[in-house]
Coordinates of C-alpha atoms and ligand atoms in Angstrom, one line a residue:
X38 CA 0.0 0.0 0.0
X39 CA 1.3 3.1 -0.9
X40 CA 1.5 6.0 2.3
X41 CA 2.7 9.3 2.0
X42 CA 6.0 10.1 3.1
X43 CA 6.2 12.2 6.2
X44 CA 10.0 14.1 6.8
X45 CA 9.6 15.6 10.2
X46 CA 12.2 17.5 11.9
X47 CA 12.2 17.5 15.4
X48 CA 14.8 20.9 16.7
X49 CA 14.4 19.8 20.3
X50 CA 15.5 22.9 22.9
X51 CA 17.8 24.4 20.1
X52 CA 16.8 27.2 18.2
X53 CA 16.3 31.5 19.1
X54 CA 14.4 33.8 16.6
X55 CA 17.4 33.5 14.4
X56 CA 16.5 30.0 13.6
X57 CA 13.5 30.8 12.2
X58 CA 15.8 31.8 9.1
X59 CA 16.2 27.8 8.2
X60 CA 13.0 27.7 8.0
X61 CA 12.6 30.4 5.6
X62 CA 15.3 28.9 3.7
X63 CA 14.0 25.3 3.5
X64 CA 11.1 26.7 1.8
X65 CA 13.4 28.6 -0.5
X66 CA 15.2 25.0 -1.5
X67 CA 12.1 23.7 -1.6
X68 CA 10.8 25.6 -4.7
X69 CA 8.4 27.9 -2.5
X70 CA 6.7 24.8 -1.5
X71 CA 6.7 21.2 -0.3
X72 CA 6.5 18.4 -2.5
X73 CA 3.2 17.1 -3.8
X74 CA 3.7 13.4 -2.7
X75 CA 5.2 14.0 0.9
X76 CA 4.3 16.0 4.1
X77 CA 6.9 18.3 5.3
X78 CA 7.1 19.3 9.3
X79 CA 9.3 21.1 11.5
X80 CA 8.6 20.7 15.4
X81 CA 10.7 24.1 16.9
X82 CA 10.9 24.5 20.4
X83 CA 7.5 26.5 21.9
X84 CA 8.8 29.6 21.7
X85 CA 9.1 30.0 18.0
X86 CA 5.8 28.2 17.0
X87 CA 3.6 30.6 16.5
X88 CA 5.8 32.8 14.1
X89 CA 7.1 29.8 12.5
X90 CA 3.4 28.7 11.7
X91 CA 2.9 32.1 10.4
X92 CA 6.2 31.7 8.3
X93 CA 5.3 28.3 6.7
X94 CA 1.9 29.3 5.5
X95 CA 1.2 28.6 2.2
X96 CA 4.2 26.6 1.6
X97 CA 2.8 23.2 2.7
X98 CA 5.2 22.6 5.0
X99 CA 3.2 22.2 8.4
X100 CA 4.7 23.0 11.8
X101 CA 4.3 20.9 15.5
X102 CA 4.7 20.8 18.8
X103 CA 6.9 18.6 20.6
X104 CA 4.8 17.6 23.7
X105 CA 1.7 18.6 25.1
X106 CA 0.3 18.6 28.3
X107 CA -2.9 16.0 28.8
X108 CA -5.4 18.3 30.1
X109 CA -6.6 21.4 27.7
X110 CA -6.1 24.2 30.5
X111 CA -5.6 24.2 34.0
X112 CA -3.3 24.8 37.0
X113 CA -0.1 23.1 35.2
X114 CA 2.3 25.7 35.7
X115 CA 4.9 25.8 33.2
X116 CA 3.2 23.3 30.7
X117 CA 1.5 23.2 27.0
X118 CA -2.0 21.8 26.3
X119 CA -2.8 20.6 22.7
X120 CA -5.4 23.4 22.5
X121 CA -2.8 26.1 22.4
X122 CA -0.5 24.2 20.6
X123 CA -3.5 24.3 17.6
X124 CA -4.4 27.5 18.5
X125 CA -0.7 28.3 17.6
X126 CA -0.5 27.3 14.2
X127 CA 0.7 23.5 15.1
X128 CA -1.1 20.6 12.9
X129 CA 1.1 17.7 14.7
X130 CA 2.6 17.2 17.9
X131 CA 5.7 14.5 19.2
X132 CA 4.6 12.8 22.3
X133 CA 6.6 9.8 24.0
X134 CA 9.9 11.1 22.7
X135 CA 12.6 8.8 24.7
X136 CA 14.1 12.4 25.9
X137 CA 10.2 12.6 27.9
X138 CA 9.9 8.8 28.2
X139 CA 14.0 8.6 30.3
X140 CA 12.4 11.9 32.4
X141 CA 9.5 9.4 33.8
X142 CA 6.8 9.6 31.1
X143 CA 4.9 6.4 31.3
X144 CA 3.1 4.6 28.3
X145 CA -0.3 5.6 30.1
X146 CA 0.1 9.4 30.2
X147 CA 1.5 9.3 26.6
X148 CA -1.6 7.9 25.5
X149 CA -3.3 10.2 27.2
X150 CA -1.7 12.9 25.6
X151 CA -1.7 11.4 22.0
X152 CA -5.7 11.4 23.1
X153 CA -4.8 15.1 23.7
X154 CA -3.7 15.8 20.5
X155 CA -6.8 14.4 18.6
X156 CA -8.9 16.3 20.7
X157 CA -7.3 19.5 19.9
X158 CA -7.1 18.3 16.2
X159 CA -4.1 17.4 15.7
X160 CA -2.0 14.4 14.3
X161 CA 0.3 12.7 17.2
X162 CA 3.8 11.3 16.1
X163 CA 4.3 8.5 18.9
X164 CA 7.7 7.4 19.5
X165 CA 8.9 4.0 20.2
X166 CA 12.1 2.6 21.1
X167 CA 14.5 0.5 23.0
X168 CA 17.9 1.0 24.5
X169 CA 21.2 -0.2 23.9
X170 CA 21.0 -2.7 26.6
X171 CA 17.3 -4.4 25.7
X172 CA 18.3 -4.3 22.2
X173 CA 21.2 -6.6 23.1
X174 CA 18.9 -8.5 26.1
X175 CA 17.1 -9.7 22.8
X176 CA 14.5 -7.8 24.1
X177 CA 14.1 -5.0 21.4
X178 CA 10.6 -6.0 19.5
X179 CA 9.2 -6.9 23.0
X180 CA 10.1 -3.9 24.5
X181 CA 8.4 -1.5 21.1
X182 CA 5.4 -3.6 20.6
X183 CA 4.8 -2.8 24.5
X184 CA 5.6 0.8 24.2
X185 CA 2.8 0.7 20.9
X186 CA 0.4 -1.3 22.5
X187 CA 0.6 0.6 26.3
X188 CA 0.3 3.8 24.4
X189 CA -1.8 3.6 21.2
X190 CA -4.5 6.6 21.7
X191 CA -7.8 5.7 21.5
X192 CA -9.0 7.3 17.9
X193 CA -5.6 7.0 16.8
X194 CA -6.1 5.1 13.5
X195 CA -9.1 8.0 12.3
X196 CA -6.9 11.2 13.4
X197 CA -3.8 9.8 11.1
X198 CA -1.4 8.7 13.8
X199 CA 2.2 8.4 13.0
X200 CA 4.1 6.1 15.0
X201 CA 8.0 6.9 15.2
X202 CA 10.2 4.1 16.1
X203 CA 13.7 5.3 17.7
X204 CA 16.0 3.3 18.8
X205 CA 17.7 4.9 21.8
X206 CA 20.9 3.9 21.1
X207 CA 21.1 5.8 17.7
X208 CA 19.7 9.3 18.3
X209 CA 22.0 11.9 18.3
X210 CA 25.1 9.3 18.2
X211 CA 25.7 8.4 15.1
X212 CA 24.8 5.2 15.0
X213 CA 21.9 3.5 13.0
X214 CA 20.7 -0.4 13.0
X215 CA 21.3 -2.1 10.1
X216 CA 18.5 -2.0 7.1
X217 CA 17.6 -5.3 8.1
X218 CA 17.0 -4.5 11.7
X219 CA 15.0 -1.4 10.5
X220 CA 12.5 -3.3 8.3
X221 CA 12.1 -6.0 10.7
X222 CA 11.2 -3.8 13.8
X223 CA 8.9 -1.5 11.2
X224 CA 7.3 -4.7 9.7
X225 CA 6.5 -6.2 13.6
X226 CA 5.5 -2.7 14.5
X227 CA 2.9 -2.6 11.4
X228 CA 2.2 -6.4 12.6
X229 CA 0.8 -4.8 16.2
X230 CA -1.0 -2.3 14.5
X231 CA -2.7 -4.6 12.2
X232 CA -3.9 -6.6 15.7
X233 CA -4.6 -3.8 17.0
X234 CA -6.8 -1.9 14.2
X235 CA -7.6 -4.6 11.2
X236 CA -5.6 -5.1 8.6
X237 CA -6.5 -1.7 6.8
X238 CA -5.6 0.2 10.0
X239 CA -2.2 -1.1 10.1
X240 CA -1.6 -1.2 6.5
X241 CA -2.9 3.0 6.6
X242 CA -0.8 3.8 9.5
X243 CA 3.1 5.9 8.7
X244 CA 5.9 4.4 10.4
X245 CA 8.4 6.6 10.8
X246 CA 12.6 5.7 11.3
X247 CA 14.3 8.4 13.9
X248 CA 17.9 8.2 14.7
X249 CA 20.6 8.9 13.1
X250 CA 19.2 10.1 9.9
X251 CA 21.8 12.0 7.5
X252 CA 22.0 13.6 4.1
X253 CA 24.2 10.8 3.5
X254 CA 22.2 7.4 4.7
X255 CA 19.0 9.2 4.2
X256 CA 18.4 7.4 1.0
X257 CA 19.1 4.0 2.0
X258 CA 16.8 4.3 5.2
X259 CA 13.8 6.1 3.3
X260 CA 13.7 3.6 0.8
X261 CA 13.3 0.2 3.4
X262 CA 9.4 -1.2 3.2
X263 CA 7.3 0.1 6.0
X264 CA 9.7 2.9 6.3
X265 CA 7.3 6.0 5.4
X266 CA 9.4 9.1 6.0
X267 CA 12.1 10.0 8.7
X268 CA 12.0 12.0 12.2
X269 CA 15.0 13.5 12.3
X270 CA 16.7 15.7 14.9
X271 CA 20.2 17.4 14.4
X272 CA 20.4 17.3 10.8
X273 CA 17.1 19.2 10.9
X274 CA 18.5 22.1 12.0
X275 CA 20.3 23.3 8.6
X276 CA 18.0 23.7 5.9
X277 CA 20.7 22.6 3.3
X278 CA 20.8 19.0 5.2
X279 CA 17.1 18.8 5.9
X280 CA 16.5 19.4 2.1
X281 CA 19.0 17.2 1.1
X282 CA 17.3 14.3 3.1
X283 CA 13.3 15.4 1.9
X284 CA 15.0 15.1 -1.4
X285 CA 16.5 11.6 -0.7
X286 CA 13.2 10.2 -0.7
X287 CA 12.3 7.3 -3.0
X288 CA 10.7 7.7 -6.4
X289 CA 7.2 6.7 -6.7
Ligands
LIG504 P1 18.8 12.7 15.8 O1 17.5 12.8 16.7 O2 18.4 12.7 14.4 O3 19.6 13.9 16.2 O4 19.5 11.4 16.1 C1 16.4 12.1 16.3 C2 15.3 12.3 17.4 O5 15.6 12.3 18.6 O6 14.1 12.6 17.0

């Protein structure tokens, strides 16, 4: 079945008003806008998502939060709800990142706020992953299928949920598993979906790869079944090397 590629950027705490100049010059690479046959986001830190929304309109190229609070207001001092997140100009947000999930975040508050998300409209990018140390326990599809299956929002399959799978071990080290590992995690994640939603559901659902994705292995990891488009974190932060990997997608 043929899914849309997603290329999300995820800028993590980096980034001042300066940044929003990548942006601006991503477009630019981009021809004034993103590609017909794949979505385009950039998740900046809080601060900059309003006037990066503002930035990006027209060119296709949505913009997202990286983490929203559960509840849609309240006495959470310090916190984002989903709801302002929308009301900001955000059309996805990243919950369950391995950066929240290592702070404490369990698999039952990130569903609740991938639950969040839909409520406020938008499309929740849940990440999945194991570390160094369960990956070499043996323990790596046991460990994701848990994460999916702890987590999964209810209404997930309708509101377009994008699960991102991201292995500890290779974000922001260098490191990526082999292809092979790739397609077989990505095929036994789709496998869970599949029990989870029907066969349509699973077969409909984006699986994204996160860790480690380059310009230079972009290619190669885009192009592995049930890979449908990237999350990527430090090379998003250049235009030049986010565009080179949007470009690196496969052909139809
Ligand atoms: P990285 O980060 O591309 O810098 O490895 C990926 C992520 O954490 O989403």
């Amino acid at each position: 079945m043929a899914r849309r590629q997603l290329i999300a950027g995820n800028w993590k705490m980096n980034g001042l008003q300066a940044a929003r100049g990548e942006a601006r010059a991503l477009v630019e690479r981009l021809g004034g806008r993103a590609p017909d046959d794949a979505d385009v986001l950039i998740c900046p830190p809080a601060t900059l998502l309003a006037d990066l929304a503002r930035d990006l309109a027209g060119s296709g190229v949505a913009a997202g939060g990286q983490d929203c609070h559960a509840a849609p207001s309240g006495a959470h001092t310090g916190d984002i709800s989903a709801e302002m997140l929308a009301d900001a100009g955000a059309a996805y947000v990243v919950v369950g990142h391995s950066e929240r999930r290592a702070l404490g975040e369990t698999d039952a508050l990130i569903r609740a706020k991938g639950e969040a998300a839909i409520r406020a409209g938008l499309i929740p990018v849940m990440c999945v992953g194991e570390t160094e140390q369960e990956r070499d326990a043996g323990r790596a599809e046991a460990v994701v299928t848990g994460q999916i299956n702890g987590s999964l929002p209810e209404g997930g399959f309708a509101a377009g949920l994008v699960i991102a799978y991201e292995p500890v071990w290779a974000i922001g080290t260098g490191r990526t598993p082999t292809t092979a590992d790739i397609a077989a995690m990505h095929a036994a994640i789709r496998a869970t979906l599949a029990q989870q939603a029907g066969q349509a559901g699973g077969d409909g659902t984006r699986i994204l790869y996160g860790g480690s994705v380059k310009p230079g292995n972009a290619a190669e990891i885009l192009a592995i079944a049930d890979v449908d488009g990237a999350l990527v974190g430090g090379a998003s932060l250049k235009a030049s090397d986010f565009h080179a990997i949007i470009a690196a997608r496969p052909a139809p």
